[in-house]
Amino acid sequence: MASEEELFASVDALLEEEPQLPPPAERARLREAAGITQARLAAALKTSTQTVKNYENGRSEPKSPRLEAYQRLLKGWAAKYPAHGTRAAAPEPAPASAPQPEAEASATFTGPTAPEPQTPAPLEAPAAQATPGQSARPAGRPATSSRRPAAKKTVKSAADPRFPHGPLAVLDGDGSAYGVDGLVLDCQATTVPELVEWTLSESGLGAPRLHRNGKDSDPLIVLTAAAAVKLGLPERLEGHEQRRSLRLPDDHPVVKQVTKAKWQLTQRGFGPWARIYRKATGNQRQCVQLAILSWDALDERSWPGVADMKPADVARVLGVYAQRVITPRGSTAVSGLELMTALRPPTRAVRDEATGNWVPGHNPGSLGTEPMDPAPPEATQEHPVVVNSGWAGGFLNEEAYQWVRDVDLLTDEECHLPWAVGLDLNTAFLAAAARLTVGLSAPDHFHAPQFNPKIPGSWLVDLSHIELDPRLPSPFTPDGTRPEGPAWYQTHTVAYAQELGYDVHPIEAYLRRETGAYLDPWHDRLKTAYVDTLADLGVTRDLDDHAFLAAMEQHKQADPALAAVLSAIKATVKGGVGKLRERPQGKSYKQGERWPALERPTWRPDIRAAVISKARVNMHRKLLNMSRMTGLFPLAVLSDCVVYPSPGESPLDFLPYATSGKPQPGAFRLGPTPGLAKLEGVQSMLWAVGLMEQGLNPARHIKGGDAVLDEGE
């Protein structure tokens, strides 16, 4: 038998060996339990996201000194999040949120008290209980299907045995339901209730959840004009002044059919995007989303040319979007907002230690299940918080740039340059959302707080003493004018004043104690969708600047269907940000009344302000760096587009490059990723000056065809 000394010697030998890591699956579990994304962990370990993925699937192991750092992190997580054995499948109860204790306001608050939560990667979890308006597919016979060659290249959806036929189908008048990857199903439904039953029992349509604690995407059926008529719907839906209010009257025969079959419609009724469901029974969700093409379900601004495509091509466009972004449930703005919630579900199933049952618990990093009133300066003038309190203390004015330089500040040298060249930043709002810390809890009021750039919130501060070059817009106001006195600013705006070397002394502030990078997974998914779709159109990251400009000239012609997907992705970004502060609709609205959007946890004007503030600051930083590197000053800025005087028709004629030929960091750079620039348009300098003299913005029209840029809402 071994002696005590021999045993201790053997143990000591093990301790002296190279640090050991838990199995790959446990590494992933610990990271997810901590609420950290793979991208965030990669940044902490100073490596790539793919390397972290390799660590978690067993393809590679870290080497010193990264090994010791990774082991230390995993040990810390293991102590906080011990394994409780394998989870048994259990229904997730209806979302519930625990009341938060009211925070005591104090000017000594110097930082957030909670760690910054992140989103786990999608994995299997306890089955979620149904909620009204969502569906689980009951068992049924497989749909009759065939494979017909599609006219265009298709993108295959991820295999999921529950949804063998992809996320959606486009139904034509002859009963052909066109799915992704050239699939064609046979659907002989002649009424809307029959179509709903076929979709849930036979079609095999749907998509898996994007987050382990989320819900599966319900199937989408898109109706052509012929299909709509066959089902008893009018080919066109008319009679309302506002497109948003378009819907069938409650006494329409189709609405009666739906009701008689014991199906329900959501509050928006039977409009261009109709959601038909039955209340959940157990964990069975039954819901189908309809979109009617001839009722303008696909807005031409977001989905250019798609409504006029053949059904198979419409299915391809929407299928790629569903695979890369989310199955559409409405406009691109609605889809952008839905994507936030799909990637940050408000609740997760947690085990009640007392009973052993699974109960709903708050999902770290999410916005929860209950709506939250903003601070008065973050609200809109008609908001009940403002009206009921008689607030007259001013409001945040964090909006995108709309600025034109005073023509009197143009030099003779600038006026003699022949060209005005417009640069557009790729998805500037998306770039601003990256690693953006926002508030997750309710705002607390502070008097004379010390400014902390790490705390998200709204600060009343006087920045009027800051004097900058008048040939640049002020970074503190959307119209680029110098502030005239104290005003409310989001954290990023105040932090930029500090970055420029100026003292800031807030008078008061509304700050949030619980914070997190809520938009990180939303940013990551949309960035990947944008970059991958551009790459499919021939605009890849490995192109040099000359090749990039050439590829961008042709990318829309390369594949109109994928070009439409790209347009929809960009609209999803701007529309999703805009939805965070959706205003009341309709002539009957009275100031001070609550409107439907206020009942969403995602009605968060402070988060919208944070995105736009950071985007505007990012733009000004580039403008300032350009002036220092090149001596050039912009003629105008509109949102994410800037116009410069140029000796040539190309951005290559004025952008700064090092002697090595590489772009100078800090200035505008060309490229296909969010935050980098592309050519927006070229006009003569004479044309630009003429517009400026009329008080018009050249950036609004630089693209030609009297183009108008979308400013976000």
XYZ file of C-alpha atoms in Angstrom:
713
model
C 0.000 0.000 0.000
C 1.345 3.444 -0.896
C 2.631 5.603 1.935
C 1.368 9.109 2.643
C 4.639 10.575 1.311
C 4.290 8.660 -1.965
C 0.695 9.814 -2.408
C 1.579 13.457 -1.740
C 4.505 13.222 -4.160
C 2.201 11.903 -6.869
C -0.320 14.677 -6.233
C 2.389 17.320 -6.255
C 3.613 15.989 -9.581
C 0.114 16.441 -11.005
C -0.087 19.968 -9.636
C 3.162 20.853 -11.344
C 1.925 19.656 -14.721
C 0.507 22.017 -17.339
C -2.844 23.494 -16.209
C -5.789 21.360 -17.241
C -9.023 22.721 -18.676
C -12.542 21.327 -18.338
C -14.005 19.498 -21.349
C -14.967 21.688 -24.331
C -18.705 21.394 -23.650
C -18.209 22.548 -20.058
C -16.197 25.555 -21.256
C -19.118 26.622 -23.413
C -21.588 26.021 -20.569
C -19.621 28.182 -18.165
C -19.293 31.029 -20.663
C -23.020 30.943 -21.410
C -23.875 30.796 -17.711
C -21.817 33.954 -17.245
C -23.692 35.598 -20.114
C -20.561 36.270 -22.181
C -20.440 36.036 -25.969
C -17.654 34.238 -27.781
C -16.640 37.563 -29.319
C -16.344 39.182 -25.887
C -14.276 36.280 -24.529
C -12.027 36.443 -27.587
C -11.392 40.134 -26.909
C -10.487 39.386 -23.285
C -8.085 36.616 -24.311
C -6.610 38.772 -27.103
C -7.482 36.216 -29.774
C -10.104 35.652 -32.473
C -13.710 34.534 -32.110
C -12.961 31.488 -34.262
C -10.203 30.462 -31.863
C -12.650 30.590 -28.950
C -15.069 28.497 -30.998
C -12.269 25.988 -31.539
C -11.623 25.870 -27.774
C -15.285 25.096 -27.171
C -15.646 22.408 -29.809
C -12.379 20.664 -29.016
C -10.553 21.466 -32.245
C -7.691 23.264 -30.521
C -6.298 24.072 -27.077
C -4.776 27.334 -25.792
C -1.050 27.687 -25.188
C 0.753 29.622 -22.453
C 0.232 32.330 -21.314
C -3.320 32.308 -22.698
C -3.843 28.838 -21.219
C -3.346 30.038 -17.640
C -5.561 33.076 -18.178
C -8.325 30.940 -19.681
C -8.054 28.401 -16.875
C -8.298 31.149 -14.258
C -11.412 32.530 -15.897
C -13.080 29.112 -16.131
C -12.290 28.354 -12.486
C -13.898 31.621 -11.443
C -16.987 30.878 -13.501
C -17.154 27.298 -12.187
C -17.283 28.639 -8.629
C -20.125 30.988 -9.528
C -22.049 28.662 -11.808
C -21.663 25.052 -10.643
C -23.257 22.391 -12.802
C -26.607 21.133 -11.482
C -26.763 18.076 -13.642
C -28.517 17.673 -16.957
C -31.578 19.822 -17.406
C -34.791 17.940 -17.921
C -37.088 19.366 -20.520
C -39.616 21.553 -18.771
C -42.107 24.138 -19.944
C -41.115 27.754 -19.481
C -43.918 29.507 -17.584
C -45.373 32.715 -18.865
C -42.880 35.571 -18.588
C -42.784 37.234 -15.213
C -40.494 39.833 -13.815
C -39.534 40.350 -10.215
C -40.115 43.854 -8.869
C -36.952 45.883 -8.594
C -36.347 47.809 -5.364
C -36.353 51.535 -5.850
C -32.796 52.801 -5.949
C -31.804 55.552 -3.568
C -30.592 58.544 -5.554
C -27.245 59.876 -4.495
C -24.693 62.140 -6.082
C -21.997 59.749 -4.878
C -23.013 57.118 -7.464
C -19.857 56.532 -9.485
C -20.506 53.433 -11.522
C -22.715 50.495 -12.329
C -22.976 47.873 -9.614
C -23.695 44.876 -11.796
C -21.304 43.126 -14.186
C -21.941 43.699 -17.851
C -24.077 40.768 -19.028
C -23.833 39.302 -22.486
C -25.934 36.931 -24.541
C -25.298 33.186 -24.569
C -24.955 31.396 -27.862
C -28.011 29.504 -29.122
C -28.215 26.061 -27.516
C -30.945 23.675 -26.526
C -32.723 24.435 -23.244
C -35.905 23.487 -21.424
C -38.841 23.751 -23.781
C -40.582 27.113 -23.534
C -44.228 27.354 -22.683
C -46.476 28.827 -25.288
C -47.751 32.343 -25.283
C -50.636 33.637 -27.387
C -49.566 34.328 -30.917
C -46.826 31.715 -31.161
C -47.062 28.208 -32.476
C -45.639 24.748 -32.055
C -46.122 22.383 -34.932
C -48.487 19.498 -34.132
C -47.619 16.176 -35.695
C -49.080 15.602 -39.121
C -48.470 14.009 -42.446
C -45.613 15.437 -44.527
C -46.490 18.028 -47.125
C -46.512 17.025 -50.744
C -43.393 18.559 -52.201
C -41.205 18.667 -55.234
C -37.922 20.206 -56.182
C -37.981 22.563 -59.113
C -34.850 24.309 -60.337
C -34.829 27.881 -59.069
C -33.993 30.687 -61.436
C -31.303 32.048 -59.144
C -28.720 30.745 -56.718
C -30.270 29.903 -53.356
C -28.972 29.752 -49.828
C -29.730 26.555 -47.918
C -31.203 26.929 -44.461
C -29.736 25.162 -41.460
C -31.103 21.638 -41.117
C -33.680 21.194 -38.364
C -35.782 18.035 -38.351
C -38.776 19.951 -36.990
C -38.727 22.377 -39.919
C -37.546 20.360 -42.921
C -38.867 22.834 -45.484
C -37.363 26.058 -44.176
C -38.846 29.157 -42.584
C -41.374 30.294 -45.185
C -43.171 29.795 -48.472
C -44.670 32.026 -51.144
C -48.104 30.789 -52.205
C -49.271 31.404 -55.754
C -52.778 31.170 -57.160
C -52.266 27.678 -58.611
C -51.567 26.117 -55.208
C -47.797 26.095 -55.566
C -46.014 27.154 -52.370
C -42.436 28.151 -53.208
C -39.924 27.623 -50.427
C -36.198 28.077 -50.036
C -33.604 26.204 -52.077
C -35.960 25.624 -54.985
C -38.533 23.710 -52.922
C -42.142 23.732 -54.154
C -44.955 22.418 -51.961
C -48.492 21.597 -53.050
C -51.124 23.559 -51.111
C -54.765 23.184 -52.146
C -56.248 25.375 -49.415
C -59.112 27.563 -50.631
C -59.778 29.464 -47.398
C -57.534 31.180 -44.893
C -58.410 28.722 -42.069
C -57.538 25.829 -44.387
C -54.240 27.521 -45.216
C -53.425 27.942 -41.528
C -54.224 24.290 -40.792
C -52.121 23.131 -43.761
C -49.213 25.299 -42.691
C -49.165 23.957 -39.138
C -49.891 20.293 -39.858
C -48.375 19.565 -43.255
C -45.984 22.217 -44.556
C -42.954 21.535 -42.350
C -42.255 25.261 -42.225
C -40.729 27.227 -39.358
C -37.343 28.157 -37.955
C -35.501 27.325 -34.732
C -35.033 29.908 -32.022
C -32.029 32.206 -32.177
C -31.339 31.931 -28.443
C -31.588 28.970 -26.108
C -34.187 30.786 -23.985
C -36.167 32.147 -26.899
C -39.047 30.939 -29.047
C -39.020 29.256 -32.431
C -40.008 31.465 -35.365
C -43.484 30.722 -36.599
C -43.956 29.860 -40.275
C -44.464 32.687 -42.744
C -46.774 32.322 -45.733
C -46.481 35.073 -48.339
C -49.491 35.463 -50.626
C -49.276 36.663 -54.201
C -52.179 38.697 -55.554
C -53.600 35.594 -57.228
C -53.365 33.568 -54.028
C -55.038 36.337 -52.043
C -57.990 36.439 -54.447
C -58.284 32.636 -54.404
C -58.572 32.749 -50.613
C -61.358 35.321 -50.770
C -59.230 38.376 -50.004
C -59.372 41.595 -52.041
C -56.475 42.014 -54.449
C -55.849 45.500 -53.063
C -56.532 46.929 -49.647
C -57.659 50.524 -49.899
C -59.773 53.117 -48.148
C -57.447 54.398 -45.441
C -55.276 57.488 -45.483
C -52.470 55.953 -43.416
C -50.845 52.785 -44.645
C -50.278 51.623 -41.043
C -54.037 51.443 -40.427
C -54.827 49.272 -43.461
C -56.850 46.236 -42.427
C -59.948 44.297 -43.346
C -63.130 45.379 -41.558
C -64.282 43.063 -38.789
C -67.351 42.050 -40.796
C -65.361 40.890 -43.837
C -66.175 37.266 -44.784
C -62.567 36.131 -44.355
C -62.359 37.620 -40.869
C -65.609 35.827 -40.022
C -64.177 32.561 -41.385
C -61.132 32.920 -39.166
C -63.261 33.619 -36.092
C -65.686 30.783 -36.826
C -62.781 28.331 -37.058
C -61.761 29.454 -33.550
C -58.619 31.245 -34.719
C -57.696 34.712 -33.499
C -56.070 37.787 -34.987
C -53.689 40.062 -33.132
C -54.750 43.625 -32.327
C -53.477 44.927 -35.640
C -56.151 42.808 -37.339
C -56.058 41.385 -40.861
C -53.706 43.753 -42.658
C -50.643 43.410 -44.903
C -48.986 41.407 -42.097
C -51.668 39.253 -40.457
C -50.857 37.035 -37.490
C -53.336 34.182 -36.914
C -53.137 32.050 -33.776
C -54.903 30.007 -31.148
C -54.248 30.327 -27.454
C -51.595 27.943 -26.258
C -52.483 24.579 -24.807
C -49.640 23.160 -22.760
C -46.444 23.718 -24.702
C -48.126 23.612 -28.104
C -48.005 26.954 -29.909
C -50.160 27.385 -32.986
C -49.523 30.503 -35.019
C -48.980 31.449 -38.658
C -47.766 34.757 -40.077
C -49.244 35.917 -43.385
C -47.862 38.620 -45.669
C -49.877 39.835 -48.662
C -47.678 41.165 -51.460
C -50.394 43.114 -53.279
C -51.213 44.929 -50.030
C -47.689 46.387 -49.964
C -46.415 44.089 -47.223
C -42.917 44.488 -48.675
C -42.189 48.226 -48.749
C -40.363 49.214 -51.922
C -37.898 51.362 -49.952
C -36.747 48.405 -47.882
C -37.319 45.598 -50.389
C -36.639 47.210 -53.794
C -38.255 45.293 -56.632
C -39.155 42.237 -54.548
C -42.945 42.592 -54.755
C -42.706 42.362 -58.550
C -40.463 39.284 -58.600
C -41.652 35.785 -59.429
C -42.766 33.726 -56.405
C -39.642 31.551 -56.428
C -37.428 34.648 -56.361
C -39.487 36.262 -53.593
C -39.003 33.067 -51.584
C -35.285 33.211 -52.224
C -34.967 36.831 -51.079
C -37.025 36.319 -47.934
C -35.369 32.963 -47.262
C -31.880 34.460 -47.271
C -33.086 37.269 -45.017
C -34.735 34.776 -42.652
C -31.589 32.676 -42.499
C -29.227 35.579 -41.914
C -31.441 37.930 -39.908
C -34.860 36.645 -38.773
C -38.084 35.382 -40.311
C -39.965 38.609 -41.121
C -42.971 39.416 -38.937
C -43.736 42.832 -40.362
C -41.792 45.750 -41.754
C -38.005 45.720 -41.567
C -38.326 48.079 -38.583
C -40.537 45.558 -36.784
C -38.132 42.771 -37.711
C -35.216 44.795 -36.366
C -36.960 45.166 -33.032
C -38.072 41.516 -32.981
C -34.464 40.489 -33.590
C -33.361 42.318 -30.442
C -35.836 40.349 -28.346
C -35.128 37.060 -30.126
C -31.439 37.397 -29.270
C -32.086 38.719 -25.746
C -35.205 36.867 -24.505
C -36.647 38.522 -21.397
C -36.926 35.323 -19.355
C -35.200 32.002 -18.928
C -36.166 28.831 -17.117
C -34.502 28.551 -13.698
C -34.833 25.836 -11.092
C -36.632 26.709 -7.883
C -34.334 25.238 -5.251
C -37.240 24.871 -2.814
C -39.542 22.861 -5.090
C -37.205 21.634 -7.804
C -39.579 23.017 -10.422
C -38.629 25.154 -13.384
C -39.903 28.708 -13.004
C -39.458 31.872 -15.076
C -36.535 34.059 -14.129
C -35.018 37.215 -15.522
C -32.593 36.566 -18.361
C -29.411 38.548 -17.571
C -28.709 41.259 -20.113
C -32.287 41.501 -21.360
C -34.778 44.330 -20.927
C -37.188 42.159 -18.957
C -40.910 41.711 -19.510
C -42.327 44.981 -18.211
C -42.250 48.379 -19.936
C -40.135 51.039 -18.276
C -40.862 54.753 -18.202
C -37.974 56.941 -19.350
C -36.543 59.905 -17.507
C -38.452 63.097 -18.450
C -35.646 64.529 -20.643
C -35.425 61.202 -22.510
C -39.153 61.102 -23.292
C -41.084 62.812 -26.067
C -43.219 65.897 -25.420
C -46.482 63.951 -25.616
C -45.349 61.193 -23.205
C -47.414 60.847 -19.990
C -44.234 61.216 -17.903
C -43.813 64.688 -19.363
C -47.441 65.780 -19.512
C -48.421 64.518 -16.056
C -45.408 66.024 -14.336
C -45.477 69.360 -16.154
C -41.830 68.802 -17.102
C -40.272 71.898 -18.664
C -36.616 71.103 -18.180
C -35.729 70.370 -21.799
C -35.144 67.176 -23.745
C -32.353 65.125 -25.242
C -31.719 66.151 -28.826
C -29.506 63.277 -29.901
C -30.204 63.034 -33.619
C -28.163 62.358 -36.731
C -26.335 65.220 -38.430
C -28.096 67.598 -40.827
C -25.454 70.261 -41.358
C -24.257 72.480 -44.209
C -21.176 74.658 -43.948
C -21.678 78.414 -44.251
C -20.755 79.321 -47.838
C -18.859 82.354 -46.510
C -16.366 79.925 -44.966
C -15.464 78.375 -48.306
C -11.985 79.332 -49.497
C -11.113 80.257 -53.065
C -8.970 77.152 -53.240
C -11.942 74.958 -52.309
C -14.262 76.688 -54.780
C -11.786 76.081 -57.600
C -11.728 72.324 -56.975
C -13.789 70.676 -59.729
C -15.654 67.969 -57.814
C -17.820 67.334 -54.764
C -17.521 63.705 -53.654
C -19.913 62.056 -51.215
C -18.800 59.323 -48.814
C -21.344 57.141 -47.047
C -20.549 55.170 -43.897
C -21.794 51.598 -44.059
C -24.601 51.039 -41.528
C -23.295 53.760 -39.210
C -25.916 53.012 -36.551
C -24.891 49.363 -36.565
C -21.235 50.306 -36.121
C -22.247 52.531 -33.203
C -24.142 49.653 -31.567
C -20.966 47.570 -31.273
C -19.872 47.128 -27.644
C -22.283 49.873 -26.635
C -23.074 49.931 -22.923
C -26.680 50.925 -22.260
C -28.885 51.093 -19.195
C -30.950 48.051 -18.271
C -32.657 49.366 -15.128
C -34.859 52.366 -14.433
C -33.257 55.819 -14.319
C -32.290 57.460 -11.035
C -32.045 61.228 -10.597
C -28.806 62.826 -9.387
C -27.867 66.436 -8.617
C -24.366 67.739 -9.403
C -22.904 64.289 -10.103
C -19.318 63.768 -11.157
C -19.244 62.804 -14.822
C -18.333 59.196 -15.518
C -18.053 58.189 -19.195
C -18.786 54.554 -18.308
C -22.286 55.228 -16.982
C -25.095 55.363 -19.566
C -27.632 58.089 -19.030
C -28.627 61.676 -19.677
C -26.617 64.621 -18.350
C -27.577 68.275 -18.058
C -24.352 70.134 -18.790
C -23.233 73.420 -20.339
C -21.001 72.848 -23.380
C -21.501 76.304 -24.889
C -17.993 77.407 -23.853
C -16.390 74.896 -26.209
C -15.202 76.647 -29.360
C -14.228 74.497 -32.334
C -13.335 75.212 -35.943
C -16.476 76.683 -37.591
C -15.639 74.773 -40.784
C -16.681 71.635 -38.905
C -20.102 70.942 -37.393
C -20.352 71.067 -33.637
C -20.300 67.504 -32.279
C -22.920 68.446 -29.705
C -25.923 69.354 -31.869
C -27.587 67.660 -34.854
C -27.584 70.864 -36.922
C -23.922 71.437 -36.124
C -24.450 74.809 -34.428
C -22.676 75.719 -31.222
C -24.758 75.103 -28.041
C -26.166 78.240 -26.484
C -26.334 77.079 -22.867
C -27.005 74.062 -20.649
C -28.669 71.165 -22.436
C -29.295 67.457 -21.998
C -26.796 65.094 -23.617
C -26.297 61.359 -23.735
C -23.132 59.990 -22.123
C -21.179 59.600 -25.377
C -21.656 63.244 -26.317
C -20.384 64.481 -22.958
C -17.516 61.987 -23.008
C -16.442 63.341 -26.388
C -16.242 66.880 -24.978
C -13.952 65.444 -22.310
C -11.971 63.606 -24.999
C -11.416 66.922 -26.772
C -9.782 68.231 -23.591
C -12.583 70.231 -22.004
C -13.822 70.093 -18.423
C -17.435 69.057 -17.973
C -19.453 69.748 -14.836
C -22.947 68.221 -15.001
C -25.717 70.095 -13.255
C -27.908 67.034 -12.897
C -28.312 63.629 -14.499
C -30.588 60.631 -14.924
C -28.409 57.524 -14.732
C -28.914 53.774 -14.654
C -27.237 51.484 -12.168
C -27.649 48.214 -14.061
C -25.915 48.266 -17.421
C -24.940 45.929 -20.218
C -24.114 45.649 -23.905
C -27.725 44.801 -24.769
C -27.257 45.309 -28.521
C -24.101 43.201 -28.892
C -25.722 40.029 -30.296
C -28.006 42.187 -32.483
C -24.939 43.978 -33.849
C -23.003 40.763 -34.380
C -25.797 39.023 -36.296
C -26.606 41.993 -38.510
C -22.946 42.735 -39.179
C -22.388 39.157 -40.306
C -25.523 39.314 -42.463
C -24.394 42.572 -44.072
C -20.809 41.492 -44.729
C -21.793 38.028 -46.008
C -24.418 39.430 -48.373
C -21.986 42.001 -49.753
C -19.448 39.214 -50.242
C -22.034 37.191 -52.188
C -22.392 40.258 -54.414
C -18.632 40.278 -55.096
C -17.616 42.889 -52.508
C -15.237 41.044 -50.216
C -12.916 42.162 -47.433
C -9.749 41.215 -49.311
C -10.242 43.801 -52.078
C -7.908 46.772 -52.225
C -9.515 50.218 -52.387
C -9.476 50.422 -56.191
C -11.076 46.992 -56.529
C -13.557 47.793 -53.766
C -14.816 50.905 -55.560
C -15.112 48.970 -58.809
C -17.011 46.131 -57.131
C -19.404 48.552 -55.449
C -20.275 50.092 -58.821
C -21.524 46.720 -60.069
C -22.767 44.899 -56.975
C -26.466 45.669 -57.405
C -26.429 44.392 -60.970
C -24.627 41.186 -59.971
C -27.746 39.730 -58.349
C -30.854 41.916 -57.864
C -32.338 39.436 -55.385
C -29.342 39.574 -53.063
C -29.125 43.343 -53.577
C -32.683 43.494 -52.211
C -31.593 41.427 -49.197
C -28.766 43.900 -48.591
C -31.210 46.805 -48.736
C -33.499 45.053 -46.263
C -30.622 44.433 -43.850
C -29.718 48.131 -43.886
C -33.375 49.081 -43.362
C -33.563 46.610 -40.474
C -30.732 48.432 -38.712
C -32.138 51.948 -39.077
C -35.750 50.921 -38.581
C -34.935 48.852 -35.504
C -33.144 51.786 -33.892
C -36.025 54.082 -34.814
C -38.586 51.718 -33.246
C -36.895 52.205 -29.875
C -38.696 55.569 -29.757
C -41.822 54.943 -31.818
C -44.172 57.931 -31.690
C -47.991 57.752 -31.442
C -49.908 57.214 -34.670
C -53.313 58.371 -35.824
C -55.329 61.575 -35.745
C -57.325 60.478 -32.693
C -54.303 60.480 -30.388
C -54.386 63.028 -27.551
C -51.270 64.339 -25.837
C -50.584 62.652 -22.508
C -52.300 59.374 -23.424
C -50.296 56.172 -23.542
C -49.916 54.649 -26.992
C -49.376 50.954 -27.826
C -45.606 51.170 -28.323
C -45.175 52.268 -24.693
C -46.282 48.821 -23.519
C -43.166 47.217 -25.006
C -40.046 46.724 -22.870
C -38.206 47.717 -26.056
C -39.654 51.237 -26.055
C -36.349 52.699 -24.910
C -35.587 56.194 -26.223
C -32.451 56.281 -24.082
C -30.976 53.336 -25.999
C -31.860 54.996 -29.292
C -30.170 58.190 -28.073
C -27.055 56.231 -27.118
C -26.752 54.705 -30.594
C -27.263 58.004 -32.415
C -24.998 59.941 -30.049
C -22.178 57.465 -30.563
C -22.719 57.468 -34.347
C -22.580 61.276 -34.500
C -19.488 61.389 -32.286
C -17.832 58.749 -34.492
C -18.574 60.904 -37.528
C -17.157 64.063 -35.942
C -14.014 62.256 -34.822
C -13.357 61.231 -38.425
C -14.112 64.742 -39.694
C -11.664 66.206 -37.190
C -8.955 63.673 -38.003
C -9.426 64.338 -41.720
C -8.935 68.061 -41.203
C -5.751 67.426 -39.247
C -4.341 64.900 -41.721
C -5.332 66.519 -45.011
C -6.424 70.095 -44.288
C -9.776 69.254 -45.914
C -13.103 70.305 -44.431
C -16.531 68.929 -45.379
C -19.138 70.865 -47.321
C -22.067 69.088 -45.695
C -23.094 66.111 -43.581
C -26.416 64.277 -43.567
C -26.703 61.360 -41.161
C -23.953 58.976 -42.332
C -23.084 60.797 -45.585
C -20.398 63.482 -45.871
C -19.467 65.569 -48.929
C -15.909 66.778 -49.527
C -14.437 69.082 -52.179
C -12.050 67.034 -54.292
C -9.524 67.455 -57.123
C -10.827 64.224 -58.697
C -13.972 62.165 -59.030
C -12.788 59.405 -56.686
C -12.387 59.227 -52.907
C -8.861 58.019 -53.649
C -8.053 61.588 -54.716
C -8.420 63.027 -51.211
C -8.443 60.258 -48.583
C -5.209 60.068 -46.548
C -2.823 57.165 -47.139
C 0.517 56.344 -45.540
C 3.669 56.077 -47.634
C 3.170 52.298 -47.502
C -0.108 52.759 -49.346
C -2.230 51.757 -46.370
C -5.134 54.003 -45.254
C -4.376 56.273 -42.326
C -6.144 55.110 -39.167
C -8.657 57.502 -37.634
C -9.830 59.057 -40.896
C -12.431 57.819 -43.368
C -11.459 54.461 -44.837
C -13.003 52.532 -47.699
C -14.274 49.026 -47.108
C -17.284 46.687 -46.856
C -17.720 46.462 -43.075
C -19.929 48.629 -40.835
C -18.336 51.980 -40.083
C -16.121 51.986 -43.169
C -16.984 54.158 -46.155
C -18.139 53.734 -49.719
C -18.698 56.189 -52.539
C -22.159 57.748 -52.310
C -22.021 59.973 -55.374
C -20.099 62.608 -57.351
C -21.273 65.995 -58.612
C -19.536 69.175 -59.727
C -18.303 71.599 -57.093
C -20.344 74.305 -58.829
C -23.471 72.197 -58.295
C -22.678 71.742 -54.580
C -22.015 75.437 -53.962
C -25.253 76.317 -55.743
C -27.225 74.119 -53.358
C -25.389 75.525 -50.345
C -26.255 79.070 -51.390
C -29.926 78.062 -51.438
C -29.655 76.604 -47.934
C -29.938 73.058 -49.275
C -27.822 70.089 -48.221
C -25.607 68.634 -50.983
C -25.332 65.359 -49.031
C -29.075 64.842 -49.534
C -28.765 64.972 -53.312
C -25.165 63.888 -54.060
C -26.289 60.457 -55.234
C -28.272 61.963 -58.112
C -31.898 61.495 -59.020
C -32.798 63.904 -56.216
C -31.892 61.168 -53.732
C -32.922 61.553 -50.099
C -31.133 59.600 -47.401
C -33.080 57.792 -44.726
C -32.209 59.360 -41.393
C -33.239 56.433 -39.258
C -36.965 56.497 -38.521
